[in-house]
XYZ file of N, CA and C in Angstrom:
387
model
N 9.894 18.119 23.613
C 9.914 16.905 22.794
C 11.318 16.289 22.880
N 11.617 15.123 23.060
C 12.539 14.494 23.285
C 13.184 14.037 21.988
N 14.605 13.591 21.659
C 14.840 13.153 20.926
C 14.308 11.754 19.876
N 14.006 11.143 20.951
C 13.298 10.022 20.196
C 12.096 10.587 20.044
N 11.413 11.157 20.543
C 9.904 11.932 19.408
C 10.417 12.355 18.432
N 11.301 13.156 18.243
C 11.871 13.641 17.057
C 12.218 12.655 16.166
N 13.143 11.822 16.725
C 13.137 10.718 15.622
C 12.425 9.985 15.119
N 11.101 9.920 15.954
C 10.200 8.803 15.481
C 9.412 9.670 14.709
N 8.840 11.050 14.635
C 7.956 11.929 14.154
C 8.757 11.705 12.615
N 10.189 11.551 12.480
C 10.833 12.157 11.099
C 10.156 10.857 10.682
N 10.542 9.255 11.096
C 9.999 8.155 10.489
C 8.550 8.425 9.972
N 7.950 9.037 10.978
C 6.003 8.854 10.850
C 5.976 10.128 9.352
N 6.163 10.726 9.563
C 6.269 11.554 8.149
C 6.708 11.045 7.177
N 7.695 10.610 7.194
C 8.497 9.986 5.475
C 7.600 8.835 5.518
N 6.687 7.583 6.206
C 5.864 6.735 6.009
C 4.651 7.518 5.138
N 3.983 8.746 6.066
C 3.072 9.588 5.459
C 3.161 9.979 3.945
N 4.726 10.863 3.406
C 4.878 11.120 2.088
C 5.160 9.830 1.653
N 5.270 8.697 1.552
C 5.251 7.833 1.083
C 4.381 7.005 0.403
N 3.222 6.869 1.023
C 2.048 6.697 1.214
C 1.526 7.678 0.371
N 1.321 8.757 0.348
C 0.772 10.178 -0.169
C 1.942 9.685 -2.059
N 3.000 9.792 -1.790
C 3.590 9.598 -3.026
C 2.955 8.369 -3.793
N 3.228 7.358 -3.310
C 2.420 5.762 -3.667
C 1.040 6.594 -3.899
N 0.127 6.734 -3.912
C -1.161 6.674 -4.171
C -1.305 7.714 -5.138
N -0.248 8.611 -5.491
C -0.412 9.648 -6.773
C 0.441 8.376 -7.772
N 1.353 8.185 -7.509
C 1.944 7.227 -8.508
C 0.641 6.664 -9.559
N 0.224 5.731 -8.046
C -1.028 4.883 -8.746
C -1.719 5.218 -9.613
N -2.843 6.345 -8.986
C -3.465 7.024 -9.645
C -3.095 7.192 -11.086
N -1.787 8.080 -11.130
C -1.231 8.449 -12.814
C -1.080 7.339 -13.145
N -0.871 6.497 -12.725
C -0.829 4.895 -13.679
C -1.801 4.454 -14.143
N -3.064 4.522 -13.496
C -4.339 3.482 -13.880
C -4.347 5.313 -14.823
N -5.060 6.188 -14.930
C -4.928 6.943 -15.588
C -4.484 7.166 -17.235
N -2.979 6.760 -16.754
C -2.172 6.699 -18.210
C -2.727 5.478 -18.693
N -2.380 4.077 -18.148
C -3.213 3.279 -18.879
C -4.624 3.298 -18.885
N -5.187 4.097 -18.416
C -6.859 4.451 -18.850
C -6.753 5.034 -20.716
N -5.982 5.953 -20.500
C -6.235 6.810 -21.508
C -5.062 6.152 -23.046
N -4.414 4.835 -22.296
C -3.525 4.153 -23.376
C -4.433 3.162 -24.197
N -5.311 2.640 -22.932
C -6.386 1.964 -23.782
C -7.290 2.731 -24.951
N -7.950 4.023 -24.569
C -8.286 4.614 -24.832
C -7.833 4.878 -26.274
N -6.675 4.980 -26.666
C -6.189 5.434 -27.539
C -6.011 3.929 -28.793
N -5.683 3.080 -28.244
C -6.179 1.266 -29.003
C -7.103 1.260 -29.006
N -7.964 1.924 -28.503
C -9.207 1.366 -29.069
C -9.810 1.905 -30.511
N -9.107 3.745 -30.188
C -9.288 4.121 -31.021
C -8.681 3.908 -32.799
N -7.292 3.548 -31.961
C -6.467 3.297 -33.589
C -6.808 1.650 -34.091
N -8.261 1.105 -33.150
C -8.585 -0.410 -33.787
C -9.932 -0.015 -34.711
N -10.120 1.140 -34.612
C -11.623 2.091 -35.224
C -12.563 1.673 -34.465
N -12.576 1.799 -32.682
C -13.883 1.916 -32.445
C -13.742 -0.011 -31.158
N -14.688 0.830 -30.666
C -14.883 -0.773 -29.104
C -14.560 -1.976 -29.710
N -15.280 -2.211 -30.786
C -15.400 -3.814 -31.635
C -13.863 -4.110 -31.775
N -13.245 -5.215 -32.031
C -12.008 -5.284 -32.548
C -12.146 -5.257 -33.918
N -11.127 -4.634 -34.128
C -11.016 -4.226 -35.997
C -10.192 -5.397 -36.263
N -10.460 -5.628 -37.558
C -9.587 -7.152 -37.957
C -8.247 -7.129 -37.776
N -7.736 -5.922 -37.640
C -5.995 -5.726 -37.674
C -5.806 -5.413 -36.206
N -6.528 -5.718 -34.933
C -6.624 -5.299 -34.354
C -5.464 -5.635 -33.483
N -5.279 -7.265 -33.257
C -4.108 -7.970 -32.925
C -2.926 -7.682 -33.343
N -2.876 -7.269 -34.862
C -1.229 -7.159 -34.603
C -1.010 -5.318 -34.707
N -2.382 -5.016 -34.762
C -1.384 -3.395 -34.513
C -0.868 -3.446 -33.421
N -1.608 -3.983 -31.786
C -1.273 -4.013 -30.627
C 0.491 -4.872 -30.653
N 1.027 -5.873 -31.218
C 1.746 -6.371 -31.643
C 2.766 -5.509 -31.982
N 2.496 -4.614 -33.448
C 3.165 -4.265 -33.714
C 3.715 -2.460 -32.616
N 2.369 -2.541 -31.828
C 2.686 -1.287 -30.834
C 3.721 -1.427 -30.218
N 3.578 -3.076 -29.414
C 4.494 -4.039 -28.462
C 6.032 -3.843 -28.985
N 6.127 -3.894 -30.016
C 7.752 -3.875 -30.162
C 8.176 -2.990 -30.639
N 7.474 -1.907 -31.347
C 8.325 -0.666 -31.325
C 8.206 0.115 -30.180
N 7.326 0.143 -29.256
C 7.316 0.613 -27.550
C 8.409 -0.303 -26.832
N 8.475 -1.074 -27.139
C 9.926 -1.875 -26.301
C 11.063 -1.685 -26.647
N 11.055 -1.628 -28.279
C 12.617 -1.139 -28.697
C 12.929 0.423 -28.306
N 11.853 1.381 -28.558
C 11.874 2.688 -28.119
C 12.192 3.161 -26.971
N 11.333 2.219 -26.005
C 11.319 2.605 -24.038
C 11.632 1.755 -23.119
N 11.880 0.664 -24.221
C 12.412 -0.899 -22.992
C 10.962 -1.842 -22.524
N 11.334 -2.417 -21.538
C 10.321 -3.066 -20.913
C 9.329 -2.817 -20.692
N 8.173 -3.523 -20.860
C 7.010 -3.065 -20.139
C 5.822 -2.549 -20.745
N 6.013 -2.952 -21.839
C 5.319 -2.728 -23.088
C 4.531 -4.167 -24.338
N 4.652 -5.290 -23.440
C 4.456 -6.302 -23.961
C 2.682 -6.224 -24.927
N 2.749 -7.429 -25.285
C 1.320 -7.340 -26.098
C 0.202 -7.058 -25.218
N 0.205 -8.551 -23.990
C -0.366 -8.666 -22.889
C -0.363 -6.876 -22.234
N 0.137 -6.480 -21.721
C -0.148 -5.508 -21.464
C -0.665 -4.494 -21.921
N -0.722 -4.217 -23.714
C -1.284 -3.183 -24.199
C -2.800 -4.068 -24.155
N -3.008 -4.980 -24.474
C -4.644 -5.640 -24.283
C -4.929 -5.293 -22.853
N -4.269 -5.354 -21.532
C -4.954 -5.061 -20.733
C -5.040 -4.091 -20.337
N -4.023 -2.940 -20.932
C -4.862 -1.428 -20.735
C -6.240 -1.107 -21.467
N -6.228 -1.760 -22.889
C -7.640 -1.713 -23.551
C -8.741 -2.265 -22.885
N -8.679 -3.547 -21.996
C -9.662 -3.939 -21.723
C -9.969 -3.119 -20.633
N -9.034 -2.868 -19.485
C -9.180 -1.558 -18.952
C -10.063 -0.439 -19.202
N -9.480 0.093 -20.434
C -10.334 1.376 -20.476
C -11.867 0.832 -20.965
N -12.360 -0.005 -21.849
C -13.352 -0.605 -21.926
C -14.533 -0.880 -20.664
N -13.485 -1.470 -19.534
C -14.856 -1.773 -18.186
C -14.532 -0.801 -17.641
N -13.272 0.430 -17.525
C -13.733 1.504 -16.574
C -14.863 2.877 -17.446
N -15.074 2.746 -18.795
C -15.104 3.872 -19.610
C -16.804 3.518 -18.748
N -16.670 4.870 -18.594
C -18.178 5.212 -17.268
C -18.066 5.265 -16.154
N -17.223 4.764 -15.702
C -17.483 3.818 -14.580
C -16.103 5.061 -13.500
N -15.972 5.227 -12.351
C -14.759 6.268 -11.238
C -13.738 5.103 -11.572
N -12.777 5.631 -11.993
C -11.462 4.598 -10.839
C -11.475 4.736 -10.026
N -10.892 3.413 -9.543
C -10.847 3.171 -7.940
C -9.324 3.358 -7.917
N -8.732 4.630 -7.235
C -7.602 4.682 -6.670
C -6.877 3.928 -5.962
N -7.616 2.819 -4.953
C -7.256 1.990 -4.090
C -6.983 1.379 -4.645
N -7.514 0.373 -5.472
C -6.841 -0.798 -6.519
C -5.683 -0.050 -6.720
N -4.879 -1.300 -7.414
C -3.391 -1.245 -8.070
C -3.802 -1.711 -9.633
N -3.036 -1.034 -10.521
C -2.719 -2.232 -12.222
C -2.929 -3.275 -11.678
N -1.942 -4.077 -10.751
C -1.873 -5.373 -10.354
C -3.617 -6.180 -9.989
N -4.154 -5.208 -9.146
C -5.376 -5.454 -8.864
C -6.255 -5.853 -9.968
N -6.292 -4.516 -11.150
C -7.065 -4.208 -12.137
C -6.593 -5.904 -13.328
N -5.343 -5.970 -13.070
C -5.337 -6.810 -14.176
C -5.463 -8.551 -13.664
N -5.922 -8.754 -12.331
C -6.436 -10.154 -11.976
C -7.447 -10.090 -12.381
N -8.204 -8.797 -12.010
C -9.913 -8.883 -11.613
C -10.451 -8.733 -13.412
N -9.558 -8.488 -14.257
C -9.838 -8.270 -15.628
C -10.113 -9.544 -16.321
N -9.517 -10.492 -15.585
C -9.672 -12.127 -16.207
C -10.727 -12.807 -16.587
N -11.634 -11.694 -15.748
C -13.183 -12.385 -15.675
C -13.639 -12.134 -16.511
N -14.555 -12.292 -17.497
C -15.813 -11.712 -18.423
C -16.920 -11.406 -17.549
N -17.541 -11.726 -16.752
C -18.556 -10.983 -16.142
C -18.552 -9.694 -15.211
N -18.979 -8.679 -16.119
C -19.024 -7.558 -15.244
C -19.016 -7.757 -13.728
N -20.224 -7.834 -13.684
C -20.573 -7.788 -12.214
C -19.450 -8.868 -11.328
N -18.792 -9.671 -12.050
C -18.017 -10.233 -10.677
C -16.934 -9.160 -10.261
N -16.494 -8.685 -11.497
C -15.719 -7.778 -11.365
C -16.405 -6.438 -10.533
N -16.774 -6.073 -10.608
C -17.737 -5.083 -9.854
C -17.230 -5.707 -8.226
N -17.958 -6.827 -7.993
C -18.474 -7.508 -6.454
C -16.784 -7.903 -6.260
N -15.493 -7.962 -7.212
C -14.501 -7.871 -6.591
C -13.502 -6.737 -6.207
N -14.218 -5.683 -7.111
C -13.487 -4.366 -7.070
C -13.752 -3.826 -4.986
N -15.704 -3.949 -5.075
C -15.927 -3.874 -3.862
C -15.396 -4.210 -2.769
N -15.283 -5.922 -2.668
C -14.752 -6.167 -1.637
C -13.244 -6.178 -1.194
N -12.270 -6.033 -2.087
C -10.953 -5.193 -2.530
C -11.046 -4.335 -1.794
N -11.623 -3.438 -2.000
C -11.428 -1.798 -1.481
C -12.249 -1.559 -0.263
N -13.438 -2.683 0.174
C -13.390 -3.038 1.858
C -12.523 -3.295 2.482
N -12.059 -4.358 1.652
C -10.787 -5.214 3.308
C -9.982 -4.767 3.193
N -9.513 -3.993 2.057
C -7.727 -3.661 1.851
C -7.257 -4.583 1.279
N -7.963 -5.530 0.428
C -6.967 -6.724 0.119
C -5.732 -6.798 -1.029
N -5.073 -7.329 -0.345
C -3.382 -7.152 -1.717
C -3.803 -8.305 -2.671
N -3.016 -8.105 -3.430
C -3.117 -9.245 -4.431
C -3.372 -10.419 -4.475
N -2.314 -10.725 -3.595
C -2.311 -12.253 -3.477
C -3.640 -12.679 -2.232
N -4.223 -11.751 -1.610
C -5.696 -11.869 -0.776
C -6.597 -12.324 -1.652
């Protein structure tokens, strides 16, 4: 094996764990926010929205931001709930991204969402596809 196999084999590997790293990332992400929704839904008492339902998420929003920083906005705790709501039954799709999950969430109709999760995870499509 020549040096440049060697060098190119070290590239093709660190692409590989990369790849392999990226897709556990993911995973624990849609995950954690699976099971973050999960947990709003519960402290709203249940699927329905509870009348306080808005500003507990609210009030989640800013003591999770003052606590952990960024990334914790309102918008985002609603779309882990709605999240766990259309996946509760349903496999995650590993292939999707959050990013994915939270365009295709815009919709109210199941099934489009469904027929976009599908064709997503045919073509490979990124986000902005």
């Amino acid at each position: 094996m020549t040096y440049y196999d060697k060098i190119k084999t070290e590239f093709i590997n660190n692409e590989v764990y990369k790849k392999v790293k990226d897709y556990s990332k993911n995973k624990n992400d849609l995950l954690t926010y699976y099971n973050v929704g999960k947990l709003l839904v519960e402290a709203q008492g249940g699927e329905k929205r509870a009348k306080y339902g808005n500003s507990l998420i609210k009030e989640y929003s800013k003591r999770l931001t003052l606590e952990l920083g960024k990334g914790y906005s309102t918008r985002s705790l609603k779309n882990m709930r709605k999240y766990y709501l259309f996946q509760k039954g349903q496999t995650l799709s590993a292939q999707l991204t959050w990013s994915h999950y939270c365009e295709l969430l815009k919709f109210d109709d199941i099934g489009k969402i469904n027929y976009y999760i599908k064709i997503t995870e045919d073509y490979n499509l990124s986000i902005r596809e």
